[in-house]
Amino acid sequence: MKQDNDLRNNLKSIRTRLGMSQQDLANLAGVTRQTISGVESGQYAPSVAITLRLAKALGCQVEDLFWLERDLPEIEAVLAKPVPAGQQTRVSLARVGGQWVAYPLIGKDAFRQDMIPADGETRIDKDKVRVRLLDDNLDTLHNTVVIAGCAPVISLWARATERWHPQLRVQFNFANSMSALQSLCRGEAHIAGTHLYDSKTGEYNTPFVRDVLAGREAVLITLGVWEEGLLVKSGNPMGIKTVSDLVERGATIVNREIGAGSRLLLEQTLQNEQIPFHAVQGFDHIVTSHQDVAQAVALGVVDAGISTASVATAFGLGFIPLHQSRYDLVILKEYLEEAPVQQLLSTLGHPMVHSQLEILGGYDISKIGEVVATV
């Protein structure tokens, strides 16, 4: 036997799952324990005879045990986020603006509730990123639409759409409103979701889109209007009705990161009430999603936080409305003619999507799908 750098195996995984030691398998296959160790470590490539014996001993097919790495294609991609140097990283992939984009599945990005399956694994080659695909079905990757945003309803829309168009895959990358726009500008997403209110002009989203995209043409399509406000414990035991009450009652809050629409709303409301930011206990206590805000209140870690009525309902919390925000989908015009994007947008008028959003509560979808601005 000799080493084969392209040969891969999961001999150890199958052996241990069956509760066998290396010696147990060696006895069944009629080889030495050193042979089993060498094959599992990739130090040796087994002969045809030994390969067949191992498969028989483990009760599986040869293809279940061994494969050639070069059997699966590699593509060149750009990374949406940095990855640790010298470390192979699980990624999901999508074709955006004529290039492959790899989204590292690290930390929270590796999960929604269940762990997200990977499309490939990165390999850093000097300044380039190579991704070894785990499947040779490129159709799925080509039919992937990437949305960056923070609204939990996006995932409902995505799943309903995938039921209607089984060949379509929607990848929802969590990002606050400003980060979503920046991701769109960098070519890492087809669509950005945003709910930013400009108190100076009274406009939703459009001023921020103009500023971030800096001359690139885009359209804004409404997903819905949601109620934003203070999440409090069920029954509102502190009797909080306004942001002023947060200070008067000594309530602690949790806040969102810079760039989040919820944080912007809190800051604007405090400024209107002439309340210094530092007067609110917990103003610098940062979490990074609507769900994190709700969980902090539900667990009693804090007394309040800014989020939406639908999130409050989902967590069984009290809700004090402060503002209605329009949540828009921002799409570069160059992506509008792409078939996967068209399929996704076409479902905004589908009753299945409407029913999923309507039952959430606190969400007005009467103008869903309307083009509200072009920039």
Tab-separated table of C-alpha atoms in Angstrom, residues 6-267:
chain	number	residue	atom	x	y	z
A	6	ASP	CA	-6.693	12.299	-3.303
A	7	LEU	CA	-8.200	9.317	-1.482
A	8	ARG	CA	-10.529	10.111	1.413
A	9	ASN	CA	-12.303	7.739	3.785
A	10	ASN	CA	-14.643	7.664	6.736
A	11	LEU	CA	-13.526	4.241	7.935
A	12	LYS	CA	-13.034	5.401	11.515
A	13	SER	CA	-16.452	7.055	11.648
A	14	ILE	CA	-18.298	3.930	10.494
A	15	ARG	CA	-16.148	1.631	12.657
A	16	THR	CA	-16.728	3.609	15.858
A	17	ARG	CA	-20.442	3.985	15.111
A	18	LEU	CA	-20.607	0.166	15.055
A	19	GLY	CA	-18.718	-0.029	18.345
A	20	MET	CA	-15.646	-1.748	16.867
A	21	SER	CA	-12.053	-1.253	17.887
A	22	GLN	CA	-9.314	-1.217	15.251
A	23	GLN	CA	-8.386	-4.741	16.326
A	24	ASP	CA	-11.998	-5.924	16.008
A	25	LEU	CA	-12.165	-4.687	12.429
A	26	ALA	CA	-8.722	-6.065	11.624
A	27	ASN	CA	-9.801	-9.520	12.817
A	28	LEU	CA	-12.981	-9.433	10.715
A	29	ALA	CA	-11.198	-8.211	7.589
A	30	GLY	CA	-8.184	-10.496	7.985
A	31	VAL	CA	-5.624	-7.685	8.157
A	32	THR	CA	-3.357	-6.236	10.845
A	33	ARG	CA	-4.401	-3.502	13.247
A	34	GLN	CA	-1.557	-1.382	11.817
A	35	THR	CA	-3.219	-1.618	8.395
A	36	ILE	CA	-6.492	-0.275	9.810
A	37	SER	CA	-4.636	2.560	11.544
A	38	GLY	CA	-2.709	3.464	8.386
A	39	VAL	CA	-5.837	3.515	6.215
A	40	GLU	CA	-7.851	5.598	8.701
A	41	SER	CA	-5.089	8.186	8.975
A	42	GLY	CA	-4.743	8.416	5.193
A	43	GLN	CA	-1.179	7.173	5.367
A	44	TYR	CA	-1.933	4.181	3.148
A	45	ALA	CA	-4.257	3.478	0.219
A	46	PRO	CA	-5.628	-0.066	0.550
A	47	SER	CA	-5.524	-2.607	-2.254
A	48	VAL	CA	-8.734	-3.635	-4.026
A	49	ALA	CA	-8.843	-6.876	-2.032
A	50	ILE	CA	-8.488	-5.131	1.326
A	51	THR	CA	-11.044	-2.498	0.309
A	52	LEU	CA	-13.586	-5.212	-0.444
A	53	ARG	CA	-12.826	-7.018	2.837
A	54	LEU	CA	-13.308	-3.810	4.841
A	55	ALA	CA	-16.625	-3.057	3.142
A	56	LYS	CA	-17.836	-6.602	3.785
A	57	ALA	CA	-16.737	-6.513	7.417
A	58	LEU	CA	-18.602	-3.243	7.989
A	59	GLY	CA	-21.652	-4.266	5.988
A	60	CYS	CA	-21.537	-1.349	3.573
A	61	GLN	CA	-20.611	-0.450	0.003
A	62	VAL	CA	-17.067	0.482	-1.006
A	63	GLU	CA	-18.381	3.919	-2.066
A	64	ASP	CA	-19.614	4.473	1.494
A	65	LEU	CA	-16.062	4.058	2.769
A	66	PHE	CA	-13.822	5.669	0.156
A	67	TRP	CA	-13.993	8.499	-2.362
A	68	LEU	CA	-11.604	10.629	-4.387
A	69	GLU	CA	-11.459	14.283	-3.401
A	70	ARG	CA	-10.980	15.301	-7.024
A	71	ASP	CA	-14.341	13.711	-7.871
A	72	LEU	CA	-16.001	16.838	-6.477
A	73	PRO	CA	-15.438	20.165	-8.254
A	74	GLU	CA	-13.771	23.226	-6.829
A	75	ILE	CA	-14.733	26.800	-7.554
A	76	GLU	CA	-13.151	30.157	-6.829
A	77	ALA	CA	-15.158	32.444	-4.564
A	78	VAL	CA	-14.949	35.616	-2.510
A	79	LEU	CA	-15.552	35.452	1.225
A	80	ALA	CA	-18.439	37.445	2.681
A	81	LYS	CA	-16.645	37.462	6.056
A	82	PRO	CA	-13.060	36.745	7.151
A	83	VAL	CA	-12.214	33.226	8.300
A	84	PRO	CA	-9.459	32.077	10.672
A	85	ALA	CA	-6.118	31.821	8.881
A	86	GLY	CA	-5.078	28.294	7.958
A	87	GLN	CA	-8.408	26.788	8.971
A	88	GLN	CA	-10.776	24.939	6.675
A	89	THR	CA	-14.239	26.425	7.056
A	90	ARG	CA	-17.729	25.213	6.193
A	91	VAL	CA	-19.489	27.634	3.836
A	92	SER	CA	-22.725	28.072	1.942
A	93	LEU	CA	-22.535	29.427	-1.598
A	94	ALA	CA	-24.486	31.600	-3.990
A	95	ARG	CA	-23.914	33.269	-7.337
A	96	VAL	CA	-24.270	37.053	-6.923
A	97	GLY	CA	-23.484	39.574	-9.626
A	98	GLY	CA	-21.447	37.199	-11.767
A	99	GLN	CA	-19.229	35.849	-9.000
A	100	TRP	CA	-19.391	33.099	-6.405
A	101	VAL	CA	-19.759	34.308	-2.818
A	102	ALA	CA	-18.903	32.033	0.114
A	103	TYR	CA	-20.693	32.664	3.415
A	104	PRO	CA	-18.733	31.190	6.360
A	105	LEU	CA	-20.853	29.000	8.645
A	106	ILE	CA	-19.176	30.074	11.881
A	107	GLY	CA	-20.755	30.817	15.269
A	108	LYS	CA	-24.367	31.984	15.086
A	109	ASP	CA	-24.148	32.020	11.297
A	110	ALA	CA	-23.895	28.221	11.396
A	111	PHE	CA	-27.360	27.899	12.926
A	112	ARG	CA	-30.925	29.037	12.587
A	113	GLN	CA	-32.427	26.548	15.013
A	114	ASP	CA	-30.876	23.490	13.402
A	115	MET	CA	-27.340	23.546	12.068
A	116	ILE	CA	-27.196	24.651	8.432
A	117	PRO	CA	-25.820	22.102	5.938
A	118	ALA	CA	-22.705	23.302	4.130
A	119	ASP	CA	-22.299	23.554	0.352
A	120	GLY	CA	-18.524	23.328	0.538
A	121	GLU	CA	-15.317	23.798	2.470
A	122	THR	CA	-12.814	26.603	1.976
A	123	ARG	CA	-9.141	26.311	1.197
A	124	ILE	CA	-7.060	29.485	1.274
A	125	ASP	CA	-4.506	29.605	-1.541
A	126	LYS	CA	-2.465	32.787	-1.066
A	127	ASP	CA	-4.916	35.623	-1.800
A	128	LYS	CA	-7.551	33.405	-3.388
A	129	VAL	CA	-10.237	31.310	-1.777
A	130	ARG	CA	-10.936	27.882	-3.219
A	131	VAL	CA	-14.083	26.066	-2.168
A	132	ARG	CA	-14.293	22.290	-2.458
A	133	LEU	CA	-17.926	21.492	-3.132
A	134	LEU	CA	-19.613	18.755	-1.143
A	135	ASP	CA	-22.120	18.088	-3.937
A	136	ASP	CA	-21.826	18.308	-7.710
A	137	ASN	CA	-25.341	19.724	-8.145
A	138	LEU	CA	-24.529	23.268	-9.247
A	139	ASP	CA	-28.142	23.941	-10.229
A	140	THR	CA	-29.069	24.472	-6.592
A	141	LEU	CA	-26.283	27.004	-6.142
A	142	HIS	CA	-27.238	28.885	-9.307
A	143	ASN	CA	-30.856	28.998	-8.110
A	144	THR	CA	-30.002	30.559	-4.749
A	145	VAL	CA	-31.252	34.034	-3.837
A	146	VAL	CA	-29.416	35.719	-0.967
A	147	ILE	CA	-31.286	38.110	1.330
A	148	ALA	CA	-29.525	40.069	4.064
A	149	GLY	CA	-31.804	41.462	6.763
A	150	CYS	CA	-33.019	41.238	10.334
A	151	ALA	CA	-36.781	40.699	10.046
A	152	PRO	CA	-37.771	37.223	11.262
A	153	VAL	CA	-40.629	37.275	8.720
A	154	ILE	CA	-38.078	36.950	5.916
A	155	SER	CA	-37.506	33.324	6.879
A	156	LEU	CA	-41.269	32.700	6.779
A	157	TRP	CA	-41.431	34.228	3.312
A	158	ALA	CA	-38.410	32.188	2.217
A	159	ARG	CA	-39.794	28.859	3.401
A	160	ALA	CA	-43.223	29.506	1.872
A	161	THR	CA	-41.535	30.417	-1.416
A	162	GLU	CA	-39.450	27.241	-1.436
A	163	ARG	CA	-42.631	25.183	-1.045
A	164	TRP	CA	-44.098	26.959	-4.077
A	165	HIS	CA	-40.861	26.787	-6.111
A	166	PRO	CA	-39.040	23.611	-4.956
A	167	GLN	CA	-36.092	24.287	-7.283
A	168	LEU	CA	-35.459	27.673	-5.636
A	169	ARG	CA	-33.285	28.125	-2.558
A	170	VAL	CA	-33.447	31.263	-0.427
A	171	GLN	CA	-30.489	32.001	1.812
A	172	PHE	CA	-31.291	34.410	4.638
A	173	ASN	CA	-28.171	36.009	6.082
A	174	PHE	CA	-28.871	37.826	9.337
A	175	ALA	CA	-27.739	41.470	9.284
A	176	ASN	CA	-29.064	44.689	10.776
A	177	SER	CA	-30.507	47.240	8.357
A	178	MET	CA	-27.317	49.206	7.720
A	179	SER	CA	-25.142	46.094	7.493
A	180	ALA	CA	-27.634	44.584	5.034
A	181	LEU	CA	-27.335	47.615	2.745
A	182	GLN	CA	-23.547	47.451	2.949
A	183	SER	CA	-23.645	43.740	2.109
A	184	LEU	CA	-25.782	44.544	-0.957
A	185	CYS	CA	-23.326	47.237	-2.018
A	186	ARG	CA	-20.367	44.846	-1.692
A	187	GLY	CA	-22.053	42.288	-3.946
A	188	GLU	CA	-22.711	39.740	-1.198
A	189	ALA	CA	-26.516	39.706	-1.480
A	190	HIS	CA	-29.240	40.091	-4.074
A	191	ILE	CA	-31.656	41.770	-1.665
A	192	ALA	CA	-31.261	43.837	1.512
A	193	GLY	CA	-34.032	44.251	4.064
A	194	THR	CA	-34.124	47.538	5.940
A	195	HIS	CA	-36.314	49.536	8.337
A	196	LEU	CA	-34.542	52.846	8.905
A	197	TYR	CA	-36.486	56.053	9.566
A	198	ASP	CA	-35.028	59.473	8.768
A	199	SER	CA	-36.596	61.837	11.297
A	200	LYS	CA	-35.333	64.904	9.408
A	201	THR	CA	-37.116	64.112	6.134
A	202	GLY	CA	-39.848	61.821	7.443
A	203	GLU	CA	-38.800	59.224	4.851
A	204	TYR	CA	-38.306	55.525	5.363
A	205	ASN	CA	-35.154	53.828	4.090
A	206	THR	CA	-34.653	55.824	0.853
A	207	PRO	CA	-32.151	58.385	2.242
A	208	PHE	CA	-30.046	55.614	3.745
A	209	VAL	CA	-30.163	53.579	0.516
A	210	ARG	CA	-28.987	56.586	-1.518
A	211	ASP	CA	-26.134	57.192	0.904
A	212	VAL	CA	-24.869	53.607	1.099
A	213	LEU	CA	-25.305	52.606	-2.554
A	214	ALA	CA	-23.709	55.860	-3.725
A	215	GLY	CA	-25.238	56.124	-7.189
A	216	ARG	CA	-26.002	52.467	-7.905
A	217	GLU	CA	-29.542	51.976	-9.191
A	218	ALA	CA	-31.963	50.085	-6.985
A	219	VAL	CA	-35.665	49.655	-6.297
A	220	LEU	CA	-37.387	49.526	-2.921
A	221	ILE	CA	-40.280	47.086	-2.576
A	222	THR	CA	-42.377	47.020	0.569
A	223	LEU	CA	-42.593	43.811	2.556
A	224	GLY	CA	-44.870	45.342	5.172
A	225	VAL	CA	-45.338	47.914	7.903
A	226	TRP	CA	-44.650	46.685	11.396
A	227	GLU	CA	-45.210	48.090	14.853
A	228	GLU	CA	-42.040	48.777	16.800
A	229	GLY	CA	-41.941	49.526	20.470
A	230	LEU	CA	-40.898	48.408	23.922
A	231	LEU	CA	-40.991	44.745	24.848
A	232	VAL	CA	-41.758	44.305	28.554
A	233	LYS	CA	-42.546	41.385	30.812
A	234	SER	CA	-45.979	39.846	30.503
A	235	GLY	CA	-48.524	41.989	32.361
A	236	ASN	CA	-46.105	44.950	32.344
A	237	PRO	CA	-45.452	44.775	36.120
A	238	MET	CA	-43.442	48.041	36.115
A	239	GLY	CA	-46.233	49.955	34.379
A	240	ILE	CA	-43.954	51.215	31.604
A	241	LYS	CA	-45.773	53.286	28.959
A	242	THR	CA	-43.083	55.537	27.462
A	243	VAL	CA	-39.289	55.711	27.216
A	244	SER	CA	-39.426	58.354	29.974
A	245	ASP	CA	-40.790	55.669	32.284
A	246	LEU	CA	-37.634	53.640	31.719
A	247	VAL	CA	-35.667	56.317	33.567
A	248	GLU	CA	-38.308	57.223	36.159
A	249	ARG	CA	-38.828	53.600	37.183
A	250	GLY	CA	-35.154	52.635	37.038
A	251	ALA	CA	-35.805	49.983	34.410
A	252	THR	CA	-32.907	48.194	32.742
A	253	ILE	CA	-32.899	47.633	29.002
A	254	VAL	CA	-31.000	45.761	26.356
A	255	ASN	CA	-30.029	47.655	23.192
A	256	ARG	CA	-29.159	46.751	19.616
A	257	GLU	CA	-25.869	47.353	17.816
A	258	ILE	CA	-25.082	50.500	15.796
A	259	GLY	CA	-26.737	50.263	12.381
A	260	ALA	CA	-29.862	48.485	13.626
A	261	GLY	CA	-33.209	50.146	12.933
A	262	SER	CA	-34.365	49.347	16.481
A	263	ARG	CA	-31.416	51.212	17.986
A	264	LEU	CA	-32.045	54.178	15.697
A	265	LEU	CA	-35.673	54.293	16.860
A	266	LEU	CA	-34.620	54.237	20.511
A	267	GLU	CA	-32.080	57.009	19.994
